[in-house]
Coordinates of C-alpha atoms and ligand atoms in Angstrom, one line a residue:
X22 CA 25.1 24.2 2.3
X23 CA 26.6 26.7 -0.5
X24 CA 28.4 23.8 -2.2
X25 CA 24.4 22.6 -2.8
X26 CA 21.5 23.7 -4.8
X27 CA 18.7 22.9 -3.3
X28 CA 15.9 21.0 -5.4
X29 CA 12.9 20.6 -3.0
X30 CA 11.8 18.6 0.3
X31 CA 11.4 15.2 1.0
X32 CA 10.8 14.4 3.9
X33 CA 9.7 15.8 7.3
X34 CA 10.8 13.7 10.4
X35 CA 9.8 14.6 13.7
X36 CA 14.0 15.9 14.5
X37 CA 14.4 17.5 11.3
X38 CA 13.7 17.8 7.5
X39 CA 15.4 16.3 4.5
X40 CA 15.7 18.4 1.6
X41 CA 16.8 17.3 -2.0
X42 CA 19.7 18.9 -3.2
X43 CA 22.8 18.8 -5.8
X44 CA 26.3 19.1 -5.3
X45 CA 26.9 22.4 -7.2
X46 CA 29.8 21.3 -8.7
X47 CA 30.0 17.3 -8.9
X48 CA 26.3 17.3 -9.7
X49 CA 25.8 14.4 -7.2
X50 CA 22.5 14.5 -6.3
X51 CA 22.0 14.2 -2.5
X52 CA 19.6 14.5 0.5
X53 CA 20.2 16.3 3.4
X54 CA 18.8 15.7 6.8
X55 CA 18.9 18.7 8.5
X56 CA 17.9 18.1 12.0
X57 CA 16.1 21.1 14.1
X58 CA 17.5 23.5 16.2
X59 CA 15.8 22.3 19.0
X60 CA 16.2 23.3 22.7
X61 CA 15.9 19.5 24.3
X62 CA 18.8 17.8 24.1
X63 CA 17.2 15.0 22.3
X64 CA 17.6 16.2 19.1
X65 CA 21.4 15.9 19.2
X66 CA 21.5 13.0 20.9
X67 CA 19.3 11.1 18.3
X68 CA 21.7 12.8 15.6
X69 CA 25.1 11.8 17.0
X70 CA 23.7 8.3 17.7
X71 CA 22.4 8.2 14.0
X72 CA 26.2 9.5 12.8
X73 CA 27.3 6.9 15.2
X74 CA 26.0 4.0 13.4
X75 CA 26.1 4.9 9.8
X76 CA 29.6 5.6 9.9
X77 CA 30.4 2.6 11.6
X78 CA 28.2 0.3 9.8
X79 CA 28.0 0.0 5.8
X80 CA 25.6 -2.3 4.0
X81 CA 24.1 -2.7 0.3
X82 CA 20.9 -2.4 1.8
X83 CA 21.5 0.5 4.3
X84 CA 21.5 4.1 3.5
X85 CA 24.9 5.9 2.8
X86 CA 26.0 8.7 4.6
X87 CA 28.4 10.7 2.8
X88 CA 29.2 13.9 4.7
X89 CA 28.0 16.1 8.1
X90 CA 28.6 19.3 8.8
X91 CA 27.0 21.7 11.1
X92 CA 26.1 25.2 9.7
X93 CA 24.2 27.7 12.5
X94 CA 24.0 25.3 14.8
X95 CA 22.3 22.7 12.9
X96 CA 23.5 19.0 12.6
X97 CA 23.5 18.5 8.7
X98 CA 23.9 14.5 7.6
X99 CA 24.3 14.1 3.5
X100 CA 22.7 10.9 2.5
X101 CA 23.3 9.1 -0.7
X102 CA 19.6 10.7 -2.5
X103 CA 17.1 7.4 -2.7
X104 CA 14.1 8.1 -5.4
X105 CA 11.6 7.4 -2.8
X106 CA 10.5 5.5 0.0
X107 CA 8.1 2.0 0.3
X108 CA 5.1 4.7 2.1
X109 CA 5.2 6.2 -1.5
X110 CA 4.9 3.2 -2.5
X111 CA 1.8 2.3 -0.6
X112 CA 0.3 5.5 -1.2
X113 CA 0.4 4.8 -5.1
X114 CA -1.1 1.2 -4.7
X115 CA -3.2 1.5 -2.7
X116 CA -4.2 -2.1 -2.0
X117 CA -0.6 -2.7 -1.3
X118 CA 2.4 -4.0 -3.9
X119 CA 2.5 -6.8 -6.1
X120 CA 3.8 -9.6 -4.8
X121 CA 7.1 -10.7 -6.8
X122 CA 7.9 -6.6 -5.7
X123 CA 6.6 -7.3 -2.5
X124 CA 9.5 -10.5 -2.0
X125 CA 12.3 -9.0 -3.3
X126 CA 11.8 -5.9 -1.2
X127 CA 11.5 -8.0 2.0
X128 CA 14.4 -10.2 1.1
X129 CA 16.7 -7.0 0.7
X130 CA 14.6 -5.4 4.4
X131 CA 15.4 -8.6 6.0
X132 CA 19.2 -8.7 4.4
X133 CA 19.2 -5.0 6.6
X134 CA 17.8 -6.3 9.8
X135 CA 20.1 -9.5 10.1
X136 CA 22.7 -7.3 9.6
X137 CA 22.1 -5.1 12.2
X138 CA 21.0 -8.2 14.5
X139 CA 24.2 -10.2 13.8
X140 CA 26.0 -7.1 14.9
X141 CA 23.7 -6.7 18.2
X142 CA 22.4 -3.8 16.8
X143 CA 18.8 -2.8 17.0
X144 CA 17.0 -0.3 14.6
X145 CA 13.7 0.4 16.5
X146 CA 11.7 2.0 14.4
X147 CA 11.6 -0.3 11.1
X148 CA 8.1 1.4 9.1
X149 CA 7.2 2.2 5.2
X150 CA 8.9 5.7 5.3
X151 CA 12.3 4.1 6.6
X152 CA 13.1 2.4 3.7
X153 CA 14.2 3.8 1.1
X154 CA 13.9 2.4 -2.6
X155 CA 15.7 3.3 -5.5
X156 CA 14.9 3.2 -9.1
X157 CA 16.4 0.2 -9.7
X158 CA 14.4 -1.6 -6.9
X159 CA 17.3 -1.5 -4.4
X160 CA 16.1 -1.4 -0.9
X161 CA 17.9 1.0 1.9
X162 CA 16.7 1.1 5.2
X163 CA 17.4 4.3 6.5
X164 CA 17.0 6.7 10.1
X165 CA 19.3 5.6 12.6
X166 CA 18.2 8.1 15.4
X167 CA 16.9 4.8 17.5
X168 CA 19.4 2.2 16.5
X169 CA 21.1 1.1 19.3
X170 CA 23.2 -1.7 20.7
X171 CA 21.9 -4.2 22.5
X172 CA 21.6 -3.7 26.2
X173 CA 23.9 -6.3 28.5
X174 CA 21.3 -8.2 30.9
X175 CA 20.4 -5.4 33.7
X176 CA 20.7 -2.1 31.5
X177 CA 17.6 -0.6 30.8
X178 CA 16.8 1.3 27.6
X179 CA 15.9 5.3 28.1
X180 CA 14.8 7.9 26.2
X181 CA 13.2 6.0 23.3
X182 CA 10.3 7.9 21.4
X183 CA 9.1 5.5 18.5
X184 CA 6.7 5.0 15.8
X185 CA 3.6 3.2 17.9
X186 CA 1.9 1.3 15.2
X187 CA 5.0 -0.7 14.4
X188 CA 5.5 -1.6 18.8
X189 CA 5.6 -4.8 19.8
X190 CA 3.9 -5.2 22.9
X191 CA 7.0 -5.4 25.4
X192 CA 7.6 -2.2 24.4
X193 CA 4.3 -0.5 24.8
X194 CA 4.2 -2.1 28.5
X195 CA 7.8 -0.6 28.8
X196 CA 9.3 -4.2 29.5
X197 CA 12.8 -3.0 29.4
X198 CA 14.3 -5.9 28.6
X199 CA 13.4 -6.2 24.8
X200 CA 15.8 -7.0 22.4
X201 CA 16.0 -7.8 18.8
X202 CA 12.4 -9.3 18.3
X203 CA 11.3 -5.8 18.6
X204 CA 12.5 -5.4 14.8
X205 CA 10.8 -8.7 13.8
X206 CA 7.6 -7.4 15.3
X207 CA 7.4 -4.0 13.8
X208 CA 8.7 -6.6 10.2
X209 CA 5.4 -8.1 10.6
X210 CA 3.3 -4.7 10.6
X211 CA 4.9 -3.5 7.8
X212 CA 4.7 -6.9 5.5
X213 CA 1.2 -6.9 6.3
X214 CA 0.6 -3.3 5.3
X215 CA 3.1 -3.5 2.2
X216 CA 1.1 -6.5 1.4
X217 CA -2.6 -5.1 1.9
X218 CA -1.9 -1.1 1.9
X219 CA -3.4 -0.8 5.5
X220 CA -1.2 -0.4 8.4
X221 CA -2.4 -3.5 10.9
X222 CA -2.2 -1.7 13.7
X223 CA -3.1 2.2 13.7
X224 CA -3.5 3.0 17.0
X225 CA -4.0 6.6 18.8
X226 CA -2.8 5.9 22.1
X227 CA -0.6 3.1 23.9
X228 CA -3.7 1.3 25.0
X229 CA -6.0 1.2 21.7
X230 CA -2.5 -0.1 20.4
X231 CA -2.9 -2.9 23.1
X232 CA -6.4 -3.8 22.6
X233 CA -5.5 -3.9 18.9
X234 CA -2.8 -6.4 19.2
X235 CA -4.8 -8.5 21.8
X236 CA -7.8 -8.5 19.3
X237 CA -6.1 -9.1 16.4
X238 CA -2.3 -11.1 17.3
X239 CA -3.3 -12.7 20.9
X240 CA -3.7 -12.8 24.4
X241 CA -0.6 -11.3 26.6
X242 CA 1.8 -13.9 27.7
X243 CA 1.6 -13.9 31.9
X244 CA 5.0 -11.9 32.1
X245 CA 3.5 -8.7 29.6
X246 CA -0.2 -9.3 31.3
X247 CA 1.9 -8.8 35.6
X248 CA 3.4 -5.6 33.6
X249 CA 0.2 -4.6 32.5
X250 CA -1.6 -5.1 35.5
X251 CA 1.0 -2.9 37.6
X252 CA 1.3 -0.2 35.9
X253 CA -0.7 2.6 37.1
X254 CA -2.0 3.8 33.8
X255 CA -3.7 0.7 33.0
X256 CA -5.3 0.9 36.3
X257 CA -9.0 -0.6 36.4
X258 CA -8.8 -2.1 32.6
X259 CA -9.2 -5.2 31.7
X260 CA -7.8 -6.1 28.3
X261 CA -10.1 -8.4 26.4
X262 CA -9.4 -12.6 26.6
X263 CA -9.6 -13.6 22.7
X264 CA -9.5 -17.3 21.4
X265 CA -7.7 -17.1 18.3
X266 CA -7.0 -19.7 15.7
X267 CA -3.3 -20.9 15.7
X268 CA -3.4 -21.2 11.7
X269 CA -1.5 -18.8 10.0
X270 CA -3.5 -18.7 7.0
X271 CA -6.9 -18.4 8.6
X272 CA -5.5 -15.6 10.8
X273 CA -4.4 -13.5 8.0
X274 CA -6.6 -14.9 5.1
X275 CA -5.6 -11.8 3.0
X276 CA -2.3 -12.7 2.7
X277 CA -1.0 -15.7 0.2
X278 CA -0.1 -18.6 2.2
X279 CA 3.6 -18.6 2.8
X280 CA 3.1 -14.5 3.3
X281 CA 1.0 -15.3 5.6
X282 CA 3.6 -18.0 8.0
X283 CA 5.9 -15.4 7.6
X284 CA 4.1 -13.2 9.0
X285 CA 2.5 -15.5 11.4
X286 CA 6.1 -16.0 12.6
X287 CA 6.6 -12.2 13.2
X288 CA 3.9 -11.5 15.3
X289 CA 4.0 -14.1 17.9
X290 CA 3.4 -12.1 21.3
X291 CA 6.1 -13.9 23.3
X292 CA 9.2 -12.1 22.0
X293 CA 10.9 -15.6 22.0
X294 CA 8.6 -17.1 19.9
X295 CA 9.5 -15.0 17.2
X296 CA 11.8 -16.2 14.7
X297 CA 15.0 -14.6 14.2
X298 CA 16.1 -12.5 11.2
X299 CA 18.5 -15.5 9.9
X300 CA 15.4 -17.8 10.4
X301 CA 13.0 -15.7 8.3
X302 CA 15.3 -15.2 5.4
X303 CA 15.6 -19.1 5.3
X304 CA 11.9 -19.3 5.4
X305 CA 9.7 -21.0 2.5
X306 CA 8.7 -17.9 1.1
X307 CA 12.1 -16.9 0.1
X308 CA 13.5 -20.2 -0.7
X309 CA 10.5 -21.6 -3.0
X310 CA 10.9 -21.3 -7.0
X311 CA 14.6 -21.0 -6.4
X312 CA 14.0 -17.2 -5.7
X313 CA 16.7 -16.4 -4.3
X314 CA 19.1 -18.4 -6.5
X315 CA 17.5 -16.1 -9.1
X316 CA 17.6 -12.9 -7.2
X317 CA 20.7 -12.7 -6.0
X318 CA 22.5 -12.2 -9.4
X319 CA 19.6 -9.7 -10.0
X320 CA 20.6 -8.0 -7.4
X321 CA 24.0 -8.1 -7.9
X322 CA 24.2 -6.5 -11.0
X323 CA 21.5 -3.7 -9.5
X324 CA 24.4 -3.3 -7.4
X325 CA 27.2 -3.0 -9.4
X326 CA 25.4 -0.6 -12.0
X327 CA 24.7 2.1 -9.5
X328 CA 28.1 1.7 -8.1
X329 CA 29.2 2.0 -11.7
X330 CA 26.6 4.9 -11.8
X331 CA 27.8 6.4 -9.2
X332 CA 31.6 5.9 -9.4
X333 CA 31.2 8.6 -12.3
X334 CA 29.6 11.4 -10.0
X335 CA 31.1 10.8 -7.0
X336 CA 31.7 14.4 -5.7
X337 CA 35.5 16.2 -5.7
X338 CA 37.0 14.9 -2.2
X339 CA 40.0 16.6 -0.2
X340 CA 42.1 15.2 1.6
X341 CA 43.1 16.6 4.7
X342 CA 43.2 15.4 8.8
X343 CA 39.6 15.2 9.8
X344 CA 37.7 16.0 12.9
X345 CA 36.4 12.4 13.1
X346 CA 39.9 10.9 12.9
X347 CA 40.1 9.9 16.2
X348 CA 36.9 8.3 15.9
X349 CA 39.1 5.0 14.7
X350 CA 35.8 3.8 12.9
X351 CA 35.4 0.1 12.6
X352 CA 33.3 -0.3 9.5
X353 CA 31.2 -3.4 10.1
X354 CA 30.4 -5.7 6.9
X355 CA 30.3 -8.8 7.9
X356 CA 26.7 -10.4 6.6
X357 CA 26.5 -8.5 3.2
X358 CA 25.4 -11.0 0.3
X359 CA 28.8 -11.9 0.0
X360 CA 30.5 -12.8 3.2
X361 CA 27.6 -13.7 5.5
X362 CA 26.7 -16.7 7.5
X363 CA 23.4 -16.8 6.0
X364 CA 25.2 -17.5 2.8
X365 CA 27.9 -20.1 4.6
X366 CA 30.9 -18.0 4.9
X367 CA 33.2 -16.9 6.8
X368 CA 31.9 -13.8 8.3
X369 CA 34.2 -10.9 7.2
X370 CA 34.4 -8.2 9.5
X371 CA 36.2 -4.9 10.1
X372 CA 37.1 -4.8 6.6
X373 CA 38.5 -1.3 6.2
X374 CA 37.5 0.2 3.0
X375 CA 39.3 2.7 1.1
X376 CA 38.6 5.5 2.8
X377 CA 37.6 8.8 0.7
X378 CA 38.2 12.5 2.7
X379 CA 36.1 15.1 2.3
X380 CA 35.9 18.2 3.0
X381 CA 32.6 20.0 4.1
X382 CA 32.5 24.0 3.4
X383 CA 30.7 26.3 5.3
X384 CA 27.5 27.7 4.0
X385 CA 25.4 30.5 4.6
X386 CA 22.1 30.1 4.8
X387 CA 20.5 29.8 1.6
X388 CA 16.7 29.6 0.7
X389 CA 16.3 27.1 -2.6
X390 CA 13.2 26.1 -4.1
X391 CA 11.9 23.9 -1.9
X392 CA 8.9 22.8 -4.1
X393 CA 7.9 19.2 -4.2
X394 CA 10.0 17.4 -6.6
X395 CA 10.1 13.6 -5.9
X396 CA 10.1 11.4 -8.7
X397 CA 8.5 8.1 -8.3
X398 CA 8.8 5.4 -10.5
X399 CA 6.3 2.7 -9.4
X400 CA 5.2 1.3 -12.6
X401 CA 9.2 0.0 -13.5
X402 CA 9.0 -3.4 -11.8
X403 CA 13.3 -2.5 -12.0
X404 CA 16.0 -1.7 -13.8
X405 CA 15.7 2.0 -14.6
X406 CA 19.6 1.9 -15.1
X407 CA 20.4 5.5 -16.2
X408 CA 19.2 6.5 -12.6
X409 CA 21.1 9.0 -10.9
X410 CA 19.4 8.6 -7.4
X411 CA 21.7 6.6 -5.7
X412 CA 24.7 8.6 -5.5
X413 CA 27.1 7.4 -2.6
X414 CA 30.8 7.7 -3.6
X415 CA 32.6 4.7 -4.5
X416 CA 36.5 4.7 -4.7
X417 CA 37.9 2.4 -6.8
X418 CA 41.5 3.7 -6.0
X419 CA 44.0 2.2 -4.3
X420 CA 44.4 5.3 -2.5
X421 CA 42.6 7.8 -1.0
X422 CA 41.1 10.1 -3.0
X423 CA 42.5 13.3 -2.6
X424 CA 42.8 16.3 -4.1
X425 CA 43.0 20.4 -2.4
X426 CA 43.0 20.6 1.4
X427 CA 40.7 22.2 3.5
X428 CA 41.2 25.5 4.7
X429 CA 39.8 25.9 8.0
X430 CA 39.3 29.5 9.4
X431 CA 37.9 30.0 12.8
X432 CA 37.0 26.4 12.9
X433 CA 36.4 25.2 16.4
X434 CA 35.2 21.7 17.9
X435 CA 32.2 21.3 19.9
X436 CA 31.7 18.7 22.5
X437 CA 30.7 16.2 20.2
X438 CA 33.8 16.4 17.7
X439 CA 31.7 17.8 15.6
X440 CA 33.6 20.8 13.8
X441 CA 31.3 24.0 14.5
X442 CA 33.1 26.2 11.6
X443 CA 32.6 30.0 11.6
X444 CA 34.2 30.2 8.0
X445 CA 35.3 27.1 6.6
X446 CA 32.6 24.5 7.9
X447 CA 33.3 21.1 9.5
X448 CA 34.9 18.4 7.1
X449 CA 34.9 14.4 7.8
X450 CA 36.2 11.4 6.3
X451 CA 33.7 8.8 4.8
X452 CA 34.5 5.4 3.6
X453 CA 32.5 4.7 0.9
X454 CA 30.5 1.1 0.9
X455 CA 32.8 -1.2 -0.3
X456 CA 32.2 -2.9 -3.5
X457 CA 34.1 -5.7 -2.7
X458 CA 32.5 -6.2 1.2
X459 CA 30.2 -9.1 -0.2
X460 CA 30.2 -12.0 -2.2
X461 CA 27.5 -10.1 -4.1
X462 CA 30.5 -7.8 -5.8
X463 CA 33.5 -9.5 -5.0
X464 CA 32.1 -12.3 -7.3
X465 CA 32.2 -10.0 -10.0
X466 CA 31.7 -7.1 -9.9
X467 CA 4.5 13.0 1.2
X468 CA 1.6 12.7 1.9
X469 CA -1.6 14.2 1.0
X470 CA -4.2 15.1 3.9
X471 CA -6.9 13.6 1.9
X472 CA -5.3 10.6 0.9
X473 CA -7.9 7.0 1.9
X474 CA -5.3 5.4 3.7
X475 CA -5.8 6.3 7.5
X476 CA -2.2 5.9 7.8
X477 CA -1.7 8.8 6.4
X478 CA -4.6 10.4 8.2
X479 CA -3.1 9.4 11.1
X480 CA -0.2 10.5 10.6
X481 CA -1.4 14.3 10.0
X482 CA -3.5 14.0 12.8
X483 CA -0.7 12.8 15.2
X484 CA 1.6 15.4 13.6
X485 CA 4.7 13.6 14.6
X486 CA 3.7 10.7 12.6
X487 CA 2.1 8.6 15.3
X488 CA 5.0 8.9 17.7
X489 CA 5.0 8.6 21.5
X490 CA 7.2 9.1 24.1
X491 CA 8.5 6.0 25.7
Ligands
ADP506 P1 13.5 11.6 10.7 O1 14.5 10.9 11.6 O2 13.4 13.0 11.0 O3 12.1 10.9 10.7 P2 14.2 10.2 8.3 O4 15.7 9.8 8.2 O5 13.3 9.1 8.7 O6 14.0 11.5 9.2 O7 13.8 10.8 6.9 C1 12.5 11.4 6.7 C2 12.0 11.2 5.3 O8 13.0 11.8 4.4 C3 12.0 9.7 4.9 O9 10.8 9.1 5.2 C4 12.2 9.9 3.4 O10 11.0 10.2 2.8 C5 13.1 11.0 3.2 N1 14.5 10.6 3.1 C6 15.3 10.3 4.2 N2 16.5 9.9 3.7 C7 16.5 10.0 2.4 C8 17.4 9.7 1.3 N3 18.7 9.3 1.6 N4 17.0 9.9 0.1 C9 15.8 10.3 -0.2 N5 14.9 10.6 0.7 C10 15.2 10.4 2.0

């Protein structure tokens, strides 16, 4: 952490907190999630399964990792900095976001989650504070500490704590077959709270969650209702029979029509009935008024500016054998704007990007200012160019970037790989996104206690921001 000033906190997760801070001498502005030193295992098992995925797979709308290191003990990961998150967002308008905003954020989400899907992966716990936005409108869905692969018929997922607003309801009964459609569902929440400002579902225990969806979305199907009825903790209640309407738009008559079949087709309790992430970005609501025929160059130069941007701060890399070498990373970019099915190509992946090496120094502690300091920028509907926020490195070499090797003293590896340095810190390689791994650029180129929302409230009161053990 000495190669960093710190700038101020932004975020307080239930494994660790993510402070603001500059490279001291590239200037990059970064944040760092530093998970806790905690005693349960947990923690380092949701941060080695977050490295795990980031490294491996890169997209425009994912965060960037750049670096890890571990100083006392402590799993550091060094994001690319995003000015702030869509739960900012919400708490700034209040009766949620406009709704040209509101589709070119979910195009960009949904861009994210069929990424992840076409590469069997899911995320888990898809909610406001996960997705990052920057200045320019970009949206990066971030926290990996859930994402996992699919499980082959017969495995059963384990130690899963998650967000419980955003849980579909195979989850909450524990059915341990879930797959994908778990994303979709906890989609729906979060379009229908981006849309109105109030989560759908706040919930304060597994079954007011329950009796919420059953209320509000529909009747268990028979297989979720024999799961329900088994399990002990549910013993002696009865979860209330509702007729609802099948209409979309009279279900959720706040939302504009096609927001509201969107959404419709999210929250469907039968995870097969929900429609799949390529299904949804094909929906009306994108493809109407040539949206996306109109967004996608948008985008694209978005893209290519803060690449540009970025390109020019991109912090002083050495080259030098890494720790993570072995790791024989397969970056995944196969369904970036580019190259994806969605868009009627070939699929492209493994594309291995140039890779940049850098070296992580060992820090002593270091106390910074640690005073709030996000910037939002809500009233720019986008293009806030100049912004420094998004500040993975891009190499544009040929090469690897290189320049004076590490020199590690005392350095040792821990079971994980993960270089435990007594002097010279742990140092890793990082490709950076590639430019060129879509058609997109190939083709040229915290909350306040008082705040209304009960969200928030919530959140305080739950402390670990409406988590629950699985
Ligand atoms: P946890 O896994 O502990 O919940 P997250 O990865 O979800 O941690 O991050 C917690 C919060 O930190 C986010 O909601 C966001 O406010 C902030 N944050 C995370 N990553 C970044 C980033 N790359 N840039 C800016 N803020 C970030």
């Amino acid at each position: 952490m000495e190669m960093y000033e710190t700038l101020g906190k932004v975020g307080e997760g239930s494994y660790g907190t993510v402070m603001k801070c500059k490279h001291k001498n590239t200037g990059q502005i970064v944040a760092i999630k530093i998970f806790y030193e905690k005693p349960e295992k947990s923690v380092n098992k949701i941060a080695l399964r977050e490295i795990k995925f980031l490294k491996q797979f890169r997209h425009e709308n994912l965060v960037n990792l750049i670096e890890v290191f571990r100083q006392k003990k402590k799993i550091h990961l060094v994001f690319e900095f995003i000015d702030h998150t869509v739960l900012d967002e919400l708490q700034h308008y209040c009766h949620g976001l406009e709704s040209r905003r509101l589709r070119k954020y979910l195009f960009q989400i949904l861009r994210a989650v069929d990424y992840l899907h076409s590469n069997n992966i899911i995320h888990r716990d898809i909610k406001p504070e996960n997705i990052l936005v920057s200045q320019s409108g970009i949206t990066k869905l971030c926290d990996f500490g859930f994402a996992r692969t699919l499980a082959a018929p017969g495995d059963v997922y384990t130690d899963y704590v998650a967000t419980r607003w955003y849980r579909a309801p195979e989850l909450v009964l524990k059915d341990t077959s879930y797959g994908k459609p778990v994303d979709i569902w906890a989609l729906g929440c979060m379009i229908i709270e981006m849309a109105t400002g109030n989560p759908f579902l706040p919930s304060s225990s597994d079954l007011d969650l329950l009796h919420k969806i059953v209320s509000k979305v529909g009747n268990l199907t028979p297989h979720l209702q024999n799961i329900f009825s088994k399990n002990p903790i549910f013993t002696g209640v009865v979860l209330p029979q509702v007729q609802h309407t099948r209409n979309a738009r009279k279900k959720y008559p706040k939302l504009n029509g096609l927001l509201a079949d969107i959404v419709h087709a999210c929250l469907q309790i039968d995870p097969a009935e929900r429609m799949s992430s390529p299904e949804l970005l094909h929906h009306e609501y994108f493809t109407r008024d040539g949206f996306i025929e109109k967004f996608i160059p948008e985008l694209r130069a978005k893209l290519l500016q803060e690449a540009r941007v970025n390109s020019f701060i991109r912090p002083k890399t050495y080259c030098k054998e890494n720790e993570f070498k072995d790791d024989e990373r397969k970056i995944v970019y196969n369904n970036t704007l580019l190259s994806s099915s969605f868009w009627g190509k070939e699929m492209e992946k493994e594309k291995k990007p140039k890779e940049i090496k850098v070296r992580v120094i060992k820090v002593k502690g270091g106390k910074g200012d640690i005073s709030e300091l996000k910037k939002t920028e809500y009233e720019v509907e986008h293009c806030r160019q100049d912004g420094m926020e998004d500040a993975h490195a891009v190499s544009e070499d040929t090469r690897p970037a290189s320049s004076e090797p590490a020199s590690p003293v005392n350095s040792s590896t821990d079971s994980s790989g993960m270089k435990e340095d007594a002097q010279s810190g742990g140092y890793m390689t990082m490709p950076p996104i590639n430019p060129a791994c879509g058609n997109l650029m190939t083709a040229n180129l915290n909350s306040n206690l008082s705040h209304p929302n009960p969200r928030i409230q919530e959140m305080h009161r739950l402390k670990g921001r409406g988590t629950c053990q699985m």
